Tab-separated table of C-alpha atoms in Angstrom:
chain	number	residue	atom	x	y	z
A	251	UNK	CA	0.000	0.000	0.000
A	252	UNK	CA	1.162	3.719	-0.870
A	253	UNK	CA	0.207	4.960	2.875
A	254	UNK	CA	2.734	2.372	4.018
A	255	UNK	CA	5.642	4.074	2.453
A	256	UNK	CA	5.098	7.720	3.461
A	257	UNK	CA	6.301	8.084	6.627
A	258	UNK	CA	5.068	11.420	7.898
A	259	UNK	CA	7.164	12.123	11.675
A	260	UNK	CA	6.155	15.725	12.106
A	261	UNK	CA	3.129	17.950	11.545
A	262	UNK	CA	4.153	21.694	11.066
A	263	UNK	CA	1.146	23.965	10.766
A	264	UNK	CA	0.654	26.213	7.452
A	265	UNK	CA	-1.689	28.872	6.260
A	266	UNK	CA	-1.863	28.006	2.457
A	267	UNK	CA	1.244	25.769	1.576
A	268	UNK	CA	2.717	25.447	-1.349
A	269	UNK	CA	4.606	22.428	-2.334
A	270	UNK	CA	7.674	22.819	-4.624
A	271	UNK	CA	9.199	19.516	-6.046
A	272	UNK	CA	12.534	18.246	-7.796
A	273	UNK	CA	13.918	15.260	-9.427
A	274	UNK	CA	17.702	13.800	-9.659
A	275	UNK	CA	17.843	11.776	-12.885
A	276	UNK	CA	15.778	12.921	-16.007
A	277	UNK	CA	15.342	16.500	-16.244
A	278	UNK	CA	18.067	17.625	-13.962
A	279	UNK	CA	20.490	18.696	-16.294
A	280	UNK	CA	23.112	21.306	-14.716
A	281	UNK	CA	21.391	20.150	-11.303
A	282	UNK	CA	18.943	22.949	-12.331
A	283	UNK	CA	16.313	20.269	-10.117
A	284	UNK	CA	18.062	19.715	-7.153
A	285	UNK	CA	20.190	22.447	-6.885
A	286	UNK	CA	16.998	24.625	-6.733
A	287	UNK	CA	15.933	22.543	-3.749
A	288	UNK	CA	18.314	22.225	-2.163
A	289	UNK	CA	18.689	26.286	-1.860
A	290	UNK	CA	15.535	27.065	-1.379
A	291	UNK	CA	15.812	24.208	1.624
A	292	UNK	CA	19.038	26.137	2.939
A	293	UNK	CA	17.560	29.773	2.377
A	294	UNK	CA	14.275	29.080	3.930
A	295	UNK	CA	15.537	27.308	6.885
A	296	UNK	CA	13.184	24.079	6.282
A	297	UNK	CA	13.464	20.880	8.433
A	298	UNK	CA	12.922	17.279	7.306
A	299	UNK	CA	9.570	16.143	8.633
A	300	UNK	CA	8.618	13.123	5.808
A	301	UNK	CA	9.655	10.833	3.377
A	302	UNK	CA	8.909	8.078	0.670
A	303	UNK	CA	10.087	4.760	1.725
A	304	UNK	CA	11.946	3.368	-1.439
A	305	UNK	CA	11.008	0.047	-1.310
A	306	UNK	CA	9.386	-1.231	-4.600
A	307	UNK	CA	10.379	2.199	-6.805
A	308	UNK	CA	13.661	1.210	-8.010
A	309	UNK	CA	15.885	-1.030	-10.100
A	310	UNK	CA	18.322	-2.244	-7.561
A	311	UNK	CA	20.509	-4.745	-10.240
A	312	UNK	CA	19.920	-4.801	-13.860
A	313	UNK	CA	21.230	-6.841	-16.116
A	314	UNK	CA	24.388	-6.146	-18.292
A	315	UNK	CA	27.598	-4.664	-18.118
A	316	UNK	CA	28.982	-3.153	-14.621
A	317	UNK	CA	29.267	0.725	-16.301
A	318	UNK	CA	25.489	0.333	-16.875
A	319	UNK	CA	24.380	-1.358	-14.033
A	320	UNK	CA	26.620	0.744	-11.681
A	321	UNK	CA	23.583	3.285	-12.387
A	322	UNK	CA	21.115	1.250	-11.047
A	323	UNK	CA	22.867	0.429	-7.599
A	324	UNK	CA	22.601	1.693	-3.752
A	325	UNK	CA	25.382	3.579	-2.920
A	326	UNK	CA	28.155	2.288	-0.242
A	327	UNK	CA	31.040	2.824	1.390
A	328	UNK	CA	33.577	0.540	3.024
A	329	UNK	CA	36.637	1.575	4.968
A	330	UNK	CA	39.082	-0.823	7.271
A	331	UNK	CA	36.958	-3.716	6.186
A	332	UNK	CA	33.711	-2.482	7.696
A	333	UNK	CA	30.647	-1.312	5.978
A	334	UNK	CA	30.171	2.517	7.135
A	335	UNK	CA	27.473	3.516	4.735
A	336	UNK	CA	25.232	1.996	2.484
A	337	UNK	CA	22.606	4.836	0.895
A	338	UNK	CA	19.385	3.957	-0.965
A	339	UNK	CA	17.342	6.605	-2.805
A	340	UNK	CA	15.712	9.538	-0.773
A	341	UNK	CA	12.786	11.255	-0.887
A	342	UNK	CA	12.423	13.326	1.364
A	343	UNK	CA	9.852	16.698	2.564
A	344	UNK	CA	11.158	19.880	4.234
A	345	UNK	CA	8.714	22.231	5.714
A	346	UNK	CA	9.233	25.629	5.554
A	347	UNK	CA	6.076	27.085	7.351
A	348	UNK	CA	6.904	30.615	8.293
A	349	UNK	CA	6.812	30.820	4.350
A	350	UNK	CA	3.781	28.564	3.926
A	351	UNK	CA	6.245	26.056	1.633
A	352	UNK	CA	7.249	22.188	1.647
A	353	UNK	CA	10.213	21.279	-0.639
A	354	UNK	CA	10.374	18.009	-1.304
A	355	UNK	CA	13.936	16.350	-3.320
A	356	UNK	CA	13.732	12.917	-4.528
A	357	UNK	CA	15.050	10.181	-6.955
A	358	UNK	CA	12.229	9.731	-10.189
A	359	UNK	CA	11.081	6.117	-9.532
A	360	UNK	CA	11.931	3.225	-11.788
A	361	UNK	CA	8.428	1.595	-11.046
A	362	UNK	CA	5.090	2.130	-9.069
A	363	UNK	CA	4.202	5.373	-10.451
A	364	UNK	CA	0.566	5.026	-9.407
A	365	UNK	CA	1.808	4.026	-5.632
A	366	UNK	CA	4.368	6.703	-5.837
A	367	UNK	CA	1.654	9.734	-7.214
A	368	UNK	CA	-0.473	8.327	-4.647
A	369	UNK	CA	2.239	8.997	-1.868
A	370	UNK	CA	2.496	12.799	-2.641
A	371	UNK	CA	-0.368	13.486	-2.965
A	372	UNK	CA	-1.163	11.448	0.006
A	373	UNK	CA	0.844	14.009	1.690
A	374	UNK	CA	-0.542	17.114	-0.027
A	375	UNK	CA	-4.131	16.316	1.039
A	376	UNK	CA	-2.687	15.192	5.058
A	377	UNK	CA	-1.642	19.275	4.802
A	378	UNK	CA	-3.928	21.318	2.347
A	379	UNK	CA	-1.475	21.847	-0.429
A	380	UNK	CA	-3.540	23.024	-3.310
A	381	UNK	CA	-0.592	24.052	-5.835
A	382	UNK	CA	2.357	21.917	-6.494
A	383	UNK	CA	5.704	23.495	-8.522
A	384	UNK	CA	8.129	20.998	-10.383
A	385	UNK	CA	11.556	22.532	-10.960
A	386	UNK	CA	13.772	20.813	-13.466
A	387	UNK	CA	15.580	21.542	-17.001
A	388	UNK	CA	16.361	20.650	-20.590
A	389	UNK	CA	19.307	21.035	-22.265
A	390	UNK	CA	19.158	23.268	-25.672
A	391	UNK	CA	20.431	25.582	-27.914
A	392	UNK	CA	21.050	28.501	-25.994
A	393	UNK	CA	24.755	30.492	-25.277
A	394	UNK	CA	25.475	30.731	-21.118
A	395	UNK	CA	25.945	33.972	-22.015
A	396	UNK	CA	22.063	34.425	-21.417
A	397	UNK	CA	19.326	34.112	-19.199
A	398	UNK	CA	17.885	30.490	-19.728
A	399	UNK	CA	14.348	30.354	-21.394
A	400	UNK	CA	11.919	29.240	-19.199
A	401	UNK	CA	8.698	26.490	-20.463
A	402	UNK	CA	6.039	25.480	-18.496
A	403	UNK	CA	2.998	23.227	-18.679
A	404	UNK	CA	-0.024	23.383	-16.480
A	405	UNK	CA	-2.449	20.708	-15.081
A	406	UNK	CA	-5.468	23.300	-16.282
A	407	UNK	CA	-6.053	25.831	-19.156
A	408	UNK	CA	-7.054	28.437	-16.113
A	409	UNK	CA	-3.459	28.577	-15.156
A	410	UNK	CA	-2.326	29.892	-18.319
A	411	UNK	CA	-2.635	33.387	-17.651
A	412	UNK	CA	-0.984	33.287	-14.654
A	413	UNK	CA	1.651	32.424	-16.083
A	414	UNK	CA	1.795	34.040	-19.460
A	415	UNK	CA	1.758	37.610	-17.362
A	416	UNK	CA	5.181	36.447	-16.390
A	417	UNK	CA	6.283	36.330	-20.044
A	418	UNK	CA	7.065	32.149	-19.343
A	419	UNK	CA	6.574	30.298	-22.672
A	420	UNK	CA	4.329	27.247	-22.817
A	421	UNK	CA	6.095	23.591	-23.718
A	422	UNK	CA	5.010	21.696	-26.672
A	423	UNK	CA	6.911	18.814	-26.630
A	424	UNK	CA	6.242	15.052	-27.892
A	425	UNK	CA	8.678	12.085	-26.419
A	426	UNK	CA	9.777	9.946	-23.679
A	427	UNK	CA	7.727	11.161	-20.372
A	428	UNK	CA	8.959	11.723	-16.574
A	429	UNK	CA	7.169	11.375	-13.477
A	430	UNK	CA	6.187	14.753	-13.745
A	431	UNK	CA	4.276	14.788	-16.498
A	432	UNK	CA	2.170	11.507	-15.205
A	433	UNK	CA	1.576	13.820	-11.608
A	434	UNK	CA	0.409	16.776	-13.935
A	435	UNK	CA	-1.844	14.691	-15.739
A	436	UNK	CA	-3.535	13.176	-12.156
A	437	UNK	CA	-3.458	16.494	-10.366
A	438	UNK	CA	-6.883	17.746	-11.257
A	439	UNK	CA	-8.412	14.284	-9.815
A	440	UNK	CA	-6.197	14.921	-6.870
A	441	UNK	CA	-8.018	18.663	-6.124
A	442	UNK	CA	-4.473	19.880	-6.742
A	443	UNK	CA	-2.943	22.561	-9.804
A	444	UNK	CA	0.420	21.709	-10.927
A	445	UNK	CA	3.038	23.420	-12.610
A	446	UNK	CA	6.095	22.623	-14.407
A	447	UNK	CA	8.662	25.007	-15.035
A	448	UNK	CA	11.890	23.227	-17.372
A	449	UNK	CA	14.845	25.941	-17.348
A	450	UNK	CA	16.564	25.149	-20.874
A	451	UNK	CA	20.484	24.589	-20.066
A	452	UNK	CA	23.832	24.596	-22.652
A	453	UNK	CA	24.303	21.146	-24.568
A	454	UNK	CA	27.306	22.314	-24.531
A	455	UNK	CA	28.058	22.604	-21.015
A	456	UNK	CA	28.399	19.420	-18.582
A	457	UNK	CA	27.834	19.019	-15.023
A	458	UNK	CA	25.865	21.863	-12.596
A	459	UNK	CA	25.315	24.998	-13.682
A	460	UNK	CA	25.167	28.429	-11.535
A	461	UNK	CA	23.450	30.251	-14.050
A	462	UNK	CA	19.901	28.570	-14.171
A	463	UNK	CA	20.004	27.378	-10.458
A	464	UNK	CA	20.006	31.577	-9.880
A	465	UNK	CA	17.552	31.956	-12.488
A	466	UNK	CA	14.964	29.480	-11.302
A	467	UNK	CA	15.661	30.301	-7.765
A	468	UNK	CA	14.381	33.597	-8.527
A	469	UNK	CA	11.775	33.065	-10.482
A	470	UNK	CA	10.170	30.746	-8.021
A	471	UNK	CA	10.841	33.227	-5.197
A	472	UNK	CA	9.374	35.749	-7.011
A	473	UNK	CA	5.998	33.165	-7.849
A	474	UNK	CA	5.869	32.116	-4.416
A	475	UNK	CA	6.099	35.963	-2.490
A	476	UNK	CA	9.684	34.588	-0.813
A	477	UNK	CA	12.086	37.393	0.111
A	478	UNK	CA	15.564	35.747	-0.030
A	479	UNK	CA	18.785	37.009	-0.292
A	480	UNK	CA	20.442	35.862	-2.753
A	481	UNK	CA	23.190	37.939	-3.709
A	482	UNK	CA	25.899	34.730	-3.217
A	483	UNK	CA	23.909	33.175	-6.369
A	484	UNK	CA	24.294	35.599	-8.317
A	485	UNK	CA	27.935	36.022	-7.635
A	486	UNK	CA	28.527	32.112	-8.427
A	487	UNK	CA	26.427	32.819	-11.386
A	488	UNK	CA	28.742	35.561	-12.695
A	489	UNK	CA	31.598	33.180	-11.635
A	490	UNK	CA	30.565	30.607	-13.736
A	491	UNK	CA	30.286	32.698	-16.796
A	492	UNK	CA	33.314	34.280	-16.200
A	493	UNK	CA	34.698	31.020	-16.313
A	494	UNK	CA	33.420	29.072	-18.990
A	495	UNK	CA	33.429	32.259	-21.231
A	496	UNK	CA	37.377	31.882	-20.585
A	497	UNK	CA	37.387	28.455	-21.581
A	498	UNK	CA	35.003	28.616	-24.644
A	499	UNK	CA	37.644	31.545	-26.410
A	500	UNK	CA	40.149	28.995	-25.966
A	501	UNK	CA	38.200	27.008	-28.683
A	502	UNK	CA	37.809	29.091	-31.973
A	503	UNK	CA	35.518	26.283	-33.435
A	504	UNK	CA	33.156	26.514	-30.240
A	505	UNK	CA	33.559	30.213	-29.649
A	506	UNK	CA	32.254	30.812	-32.880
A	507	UNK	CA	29.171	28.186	-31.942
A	508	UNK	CA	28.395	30.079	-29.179
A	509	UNK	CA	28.504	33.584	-30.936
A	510	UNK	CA	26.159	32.006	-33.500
A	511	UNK	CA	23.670	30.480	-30.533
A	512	UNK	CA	23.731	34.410	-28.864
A	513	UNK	CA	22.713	35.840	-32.529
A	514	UNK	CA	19.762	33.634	-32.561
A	515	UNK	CA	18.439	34.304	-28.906
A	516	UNK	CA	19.156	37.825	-29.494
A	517	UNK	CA	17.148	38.183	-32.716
A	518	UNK	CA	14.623	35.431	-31.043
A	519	UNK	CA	13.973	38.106	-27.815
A	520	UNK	CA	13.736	41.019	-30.659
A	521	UNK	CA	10.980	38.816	-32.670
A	522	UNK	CA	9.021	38.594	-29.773
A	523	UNK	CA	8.984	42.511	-28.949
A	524	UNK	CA	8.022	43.385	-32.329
A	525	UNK	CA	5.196	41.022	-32.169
């Protein structure tokens, strides 16, 4: 049973809650996902109070070679002999109720989707949460030299102008689907609105990324009413430019790449003035 497997320890109290969700794993390039998350966790001071019991969501061993199967595997580690740590997938709720918010950072499940929807939203019911935000990201076309585009989709066409106001583009997209597209299309049977919002990241550029974790930090803080400060992300941000932008004129052939993937966003902002 789903209720067996969320493990609720702790009952904060909130006005009008908001719950605000990430994934590791598909759609978490540049740790856009978790990084977001796990900042707004820090910033707002949330605590732990709940989590998804793993069992019966995940691969454990999978057949074939040890490079793919390593993928699939709990974490451990070993020292002197002795088994210290062995770590299977968390998910895991922070409550942050002095800003009516619940974060919640997990692993998407391998199987179980049904059992798994049915856990958070279990949990948004057991505490009144009527709107639930997924933060992740895509990889694209777009030069780091810019402010990532920002897509969303929407569990209901009455959310659309919400959002539109904010000058965020809607997705259209056909493909392999994550968990979060199977909880946007149950939400509305759940009483809950859900909202995706996919930060598009560099193809080009491996590993986390500064840049759109400040960029969807702030736009969520600024959807949500949060005053942070958050002046250190935007320094990391620059950081990170300043950085790669050093490393990308080392590489005429990619340089010019990137100059041609500014000229297009550039001329792709203008379009959309003039129209």
């Amino acid at each position: 049973m789903a209720d067996d497997r969320l493990r609720i320890h702790d009952s904060p109290t909130f006005s009008n809650p908001r719950l605000v969700v990430g994934f590791s794993g598909w759609m978490d390039g540049g740790d856009v996902s978790t990084g977001t998350i796990r900042i707004l966790t820090e910033k707002l001071g949330a605590r732990r109070f709940a989590e998804i019991q793993p069992e019966g969501f995940y691969i454990y061993s999978f057949p074939g070679a040890m490079e793919l199967t390593a993928l699939f595997r709990p974490h451990c580690r070993i020292q002197g002999g002795l088994v210290r740590a062995f770590d299977l997938p968390e998910n895991a709720f922070f409550a942050a109720p002095d800003s009516d918010v619940i974060l919640f950072l997990g692993k998407e499940p391998n199987l179980a989707w049904q059992d798994y929807a049915d856990c958070l939203f279990g949990l948004c019911e057991r505490f009144g949460v009527k709107t639930v935000y997924f933060v992740g990201s895509d990889s694209g076309l777009v030069p780091h030299t810019r402010d990532p585009h920002l897509f969303c989709s929407v569990s209901s066409e009455s959310l659309k102008p919400v959002f539109a106001a904010y000058g965020i583009r809607f997705s259209d997209y056909e493909g392999p689907a994550s968990i979060v597209t199977y909880l946007t299309t149950l939400a509305q049977q759940r009483d809950v609105q859900m909202v995706s919002l996919v930060a598009t990241v560099p193809a080009y550029v491996q590993g986390g990324n500064p840049k759109c974790i400040d960029a969807m930090v702030r736009r969520v803080a600024g959807l949500l009413s949060l005053e942070l400060h958050l002046d250190d992300l935007r320094a990391a941000a620059d950081d990170f430019e300043r950085r790669l932008t050093e490393v990308v004129n080392e590489q005429p052939e990619l340089a010019e790449t990137v100059t041609k993937l500014e000229q297009d966003y550039d001329n792709e902002i203008f379009d959309n003035q003039m129209t």
